[in-house]
mmCIF file of C-alpha atoms in Angstrom:
data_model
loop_
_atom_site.group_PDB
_atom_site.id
_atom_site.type_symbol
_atom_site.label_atom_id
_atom_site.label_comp_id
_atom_site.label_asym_id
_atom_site.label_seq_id
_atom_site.Cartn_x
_atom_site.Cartn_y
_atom_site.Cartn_z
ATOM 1 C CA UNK A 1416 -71.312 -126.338 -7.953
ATOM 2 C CA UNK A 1417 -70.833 -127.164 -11.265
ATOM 3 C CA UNK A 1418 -69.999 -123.510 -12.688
ATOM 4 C CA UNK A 1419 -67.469 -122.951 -9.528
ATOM 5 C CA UNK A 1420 -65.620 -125.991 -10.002
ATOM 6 C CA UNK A 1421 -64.873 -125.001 -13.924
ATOM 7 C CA UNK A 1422 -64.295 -121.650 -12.695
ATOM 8 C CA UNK A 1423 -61.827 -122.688 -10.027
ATOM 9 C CA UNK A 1424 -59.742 -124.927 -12.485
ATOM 10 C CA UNK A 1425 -60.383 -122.793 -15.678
ATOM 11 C CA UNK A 1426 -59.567 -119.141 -14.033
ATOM 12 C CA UNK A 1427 -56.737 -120.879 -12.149
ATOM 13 C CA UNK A 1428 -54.655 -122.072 -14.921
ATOM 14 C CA UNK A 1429 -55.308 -119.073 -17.146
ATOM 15 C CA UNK A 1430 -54.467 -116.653 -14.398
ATOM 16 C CA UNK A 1431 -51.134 -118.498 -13.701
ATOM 17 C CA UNK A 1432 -50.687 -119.188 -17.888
ATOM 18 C CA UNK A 1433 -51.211 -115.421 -18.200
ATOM 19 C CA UNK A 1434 -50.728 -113.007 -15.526
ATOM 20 C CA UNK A 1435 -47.653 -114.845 -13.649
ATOM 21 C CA UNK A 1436 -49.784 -115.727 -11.036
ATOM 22 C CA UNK A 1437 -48.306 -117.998 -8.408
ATOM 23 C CA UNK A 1438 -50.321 -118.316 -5.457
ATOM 24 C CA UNK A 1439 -53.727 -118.326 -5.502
ATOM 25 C CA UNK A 1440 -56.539 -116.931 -2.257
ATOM 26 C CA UNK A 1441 -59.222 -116.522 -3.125
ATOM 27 C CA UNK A 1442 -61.445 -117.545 -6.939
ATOM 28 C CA UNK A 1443 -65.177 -115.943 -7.636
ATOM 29 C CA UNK A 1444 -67.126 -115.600 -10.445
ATOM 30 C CA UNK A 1445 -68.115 -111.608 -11.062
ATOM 31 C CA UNK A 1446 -71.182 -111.291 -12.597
ATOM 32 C CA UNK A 1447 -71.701 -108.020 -13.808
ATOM 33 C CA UNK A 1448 -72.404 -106.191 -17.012
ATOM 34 C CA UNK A 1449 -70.267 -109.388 -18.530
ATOM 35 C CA UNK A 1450 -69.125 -112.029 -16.182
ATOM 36 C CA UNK A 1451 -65.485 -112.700 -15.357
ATOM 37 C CA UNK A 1452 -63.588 -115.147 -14.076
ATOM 38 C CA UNK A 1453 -61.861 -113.284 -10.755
ATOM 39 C CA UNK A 1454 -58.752 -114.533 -8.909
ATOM 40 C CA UNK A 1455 -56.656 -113.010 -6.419
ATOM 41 C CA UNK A 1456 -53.166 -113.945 -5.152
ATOM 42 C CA UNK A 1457 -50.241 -113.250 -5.694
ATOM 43 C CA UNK A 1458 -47.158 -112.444 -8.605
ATOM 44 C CA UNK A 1459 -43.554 -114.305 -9.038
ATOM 45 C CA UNK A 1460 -42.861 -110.980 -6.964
ATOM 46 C CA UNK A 1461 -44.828 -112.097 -3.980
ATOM 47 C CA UNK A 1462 -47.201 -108.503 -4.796
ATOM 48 C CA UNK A 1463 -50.812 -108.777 -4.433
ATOM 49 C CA UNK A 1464 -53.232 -108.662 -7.617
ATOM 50 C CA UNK A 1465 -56.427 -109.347 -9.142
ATOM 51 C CA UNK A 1466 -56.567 -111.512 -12.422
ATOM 52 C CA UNK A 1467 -60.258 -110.869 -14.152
ATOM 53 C CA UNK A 1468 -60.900 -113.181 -17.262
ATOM 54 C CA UNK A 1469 -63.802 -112.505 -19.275
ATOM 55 C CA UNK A 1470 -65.600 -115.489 -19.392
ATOM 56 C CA UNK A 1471 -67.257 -114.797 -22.913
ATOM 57 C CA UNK A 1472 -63.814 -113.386 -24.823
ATOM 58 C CA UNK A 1473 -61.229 -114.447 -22.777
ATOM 59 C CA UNK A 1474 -59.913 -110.834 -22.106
ATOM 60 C CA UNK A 1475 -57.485 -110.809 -19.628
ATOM 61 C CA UNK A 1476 -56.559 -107.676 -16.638
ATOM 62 C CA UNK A 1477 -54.512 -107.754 -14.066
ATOM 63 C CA UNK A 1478 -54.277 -105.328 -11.328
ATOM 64 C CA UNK A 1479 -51.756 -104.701 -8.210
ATOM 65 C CA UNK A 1480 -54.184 -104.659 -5.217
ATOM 66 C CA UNK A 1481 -51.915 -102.013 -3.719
ATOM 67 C CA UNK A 1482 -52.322 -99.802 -6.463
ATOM 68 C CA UNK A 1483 -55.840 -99.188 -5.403
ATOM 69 C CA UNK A 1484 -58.445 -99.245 -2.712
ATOM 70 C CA UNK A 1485 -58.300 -102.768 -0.645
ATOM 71 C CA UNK A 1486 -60.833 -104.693 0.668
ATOM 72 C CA UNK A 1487 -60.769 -103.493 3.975
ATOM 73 C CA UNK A 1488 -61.250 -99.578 3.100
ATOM 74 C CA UNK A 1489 -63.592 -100.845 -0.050
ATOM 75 C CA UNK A 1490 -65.861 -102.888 2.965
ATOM 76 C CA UNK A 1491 -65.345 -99.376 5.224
ATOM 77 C CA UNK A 1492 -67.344 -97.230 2.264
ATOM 78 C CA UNK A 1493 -70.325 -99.846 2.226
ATOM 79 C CA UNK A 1494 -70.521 -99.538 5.854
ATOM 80 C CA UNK A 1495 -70.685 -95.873 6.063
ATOM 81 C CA UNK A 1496 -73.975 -96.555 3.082
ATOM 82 C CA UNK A 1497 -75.856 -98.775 5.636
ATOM 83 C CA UNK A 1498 -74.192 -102.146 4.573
ATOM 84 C CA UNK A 1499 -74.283 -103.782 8.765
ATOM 85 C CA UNK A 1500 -73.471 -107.595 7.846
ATOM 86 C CA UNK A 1501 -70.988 -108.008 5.078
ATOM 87 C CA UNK A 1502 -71.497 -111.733 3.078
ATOM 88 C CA UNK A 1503 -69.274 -112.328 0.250
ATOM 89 C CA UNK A 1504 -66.159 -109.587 -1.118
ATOM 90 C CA UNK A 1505 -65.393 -110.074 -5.323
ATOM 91 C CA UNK A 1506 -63.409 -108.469 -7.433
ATOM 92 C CA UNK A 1507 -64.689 -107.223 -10.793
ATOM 93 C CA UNK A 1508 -65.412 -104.708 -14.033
ATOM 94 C CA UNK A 1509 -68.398 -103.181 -14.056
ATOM 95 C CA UNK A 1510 -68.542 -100.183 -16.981
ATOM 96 C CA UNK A 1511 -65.192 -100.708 -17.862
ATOM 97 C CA UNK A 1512 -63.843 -99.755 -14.517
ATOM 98 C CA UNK A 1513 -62.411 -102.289 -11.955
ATOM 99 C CA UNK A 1514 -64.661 -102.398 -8.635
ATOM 100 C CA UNK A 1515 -65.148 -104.528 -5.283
ATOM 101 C CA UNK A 1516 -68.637 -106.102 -5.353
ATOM 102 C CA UNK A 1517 -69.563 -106.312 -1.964
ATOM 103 C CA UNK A 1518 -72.757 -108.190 -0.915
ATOM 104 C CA UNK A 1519 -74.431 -107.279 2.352
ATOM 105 C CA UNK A 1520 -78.320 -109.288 3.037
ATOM 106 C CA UNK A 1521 -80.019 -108.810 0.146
ATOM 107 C CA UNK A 1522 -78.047 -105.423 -0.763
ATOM 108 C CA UNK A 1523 -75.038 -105.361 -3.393
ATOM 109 C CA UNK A 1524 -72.530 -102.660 -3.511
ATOM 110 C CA UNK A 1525 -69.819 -102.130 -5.888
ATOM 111 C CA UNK A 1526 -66.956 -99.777 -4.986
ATOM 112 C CA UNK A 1527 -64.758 -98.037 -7.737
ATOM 113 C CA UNK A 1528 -61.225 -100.122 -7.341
ATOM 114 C CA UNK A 1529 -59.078 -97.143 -8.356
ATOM 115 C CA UNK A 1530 -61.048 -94.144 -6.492
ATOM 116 C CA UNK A 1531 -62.625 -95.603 -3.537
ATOM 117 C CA UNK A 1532 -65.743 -94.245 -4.423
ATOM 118 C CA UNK A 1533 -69.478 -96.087 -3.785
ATOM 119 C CA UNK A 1534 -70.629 -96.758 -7.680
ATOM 120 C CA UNK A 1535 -73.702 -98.444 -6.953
ATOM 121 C CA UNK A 1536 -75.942 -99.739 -4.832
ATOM 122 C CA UNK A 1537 -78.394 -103.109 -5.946
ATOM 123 C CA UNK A 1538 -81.462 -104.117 -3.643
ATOM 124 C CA UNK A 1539 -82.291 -107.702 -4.273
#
């Protein structure tokens, strides 16, 4: 719990310090190539977006959700790839590239943020 709590507090106040962040929904931790700090919400302009915060460099992105593929369409792809049960939805970079990570049993799948297109596909 440990990790999720400094996550939480740490990704919080740097998305907000940062990215003018003002509500937060939803706070992950991406582990990918690197692992990121990820927190969604919403802008000073009430406009949906992804804050990622590289846990080992602090890098900061920010990304408007509706410049891209949502959640919904992103959890549409892995179903059409066999994904039945969907567990857990995160936002992250993987290769550079924004993606949804989205974890379904022991299967992850991370979809390309910008294209909508099925990167990869992880057994566990």
């Amino acid at each position: 719990m440990k990790p999720y709590r400094t996550a939480k507090v740490e990704g919080e106040r740097l998305a907000k310090q940062y990215a003018n962040l003002e509500t937060v929904s939803q706070i992950d931790i991406f582990n990918g190539l690197e692992s990121y700090y990820s927190v969604l919400g919403q802008d000073k302009n009430q406009k949906p977006v992804a804050v990622l915060i590289e846990k080992s460099s602090n890098n900061i992105y920010v990304y408007q959700l509706e410049n891209g593929t949502s959640q919904e369409k992103a959890e549409a792809v892995v179903r059409e790839k066999g994904a039945t049960e969907i567990d857990k939805i995160t936002f992250g970079r993987y290769a550079e590239k924004p993606v949804w990570e989205i974890k379904s049993g022991g299967d992850y799948y991370l979809v390309d943020f910008e294209s909508g297109a099925l990167v990869e596909k992880e057994k566990q």
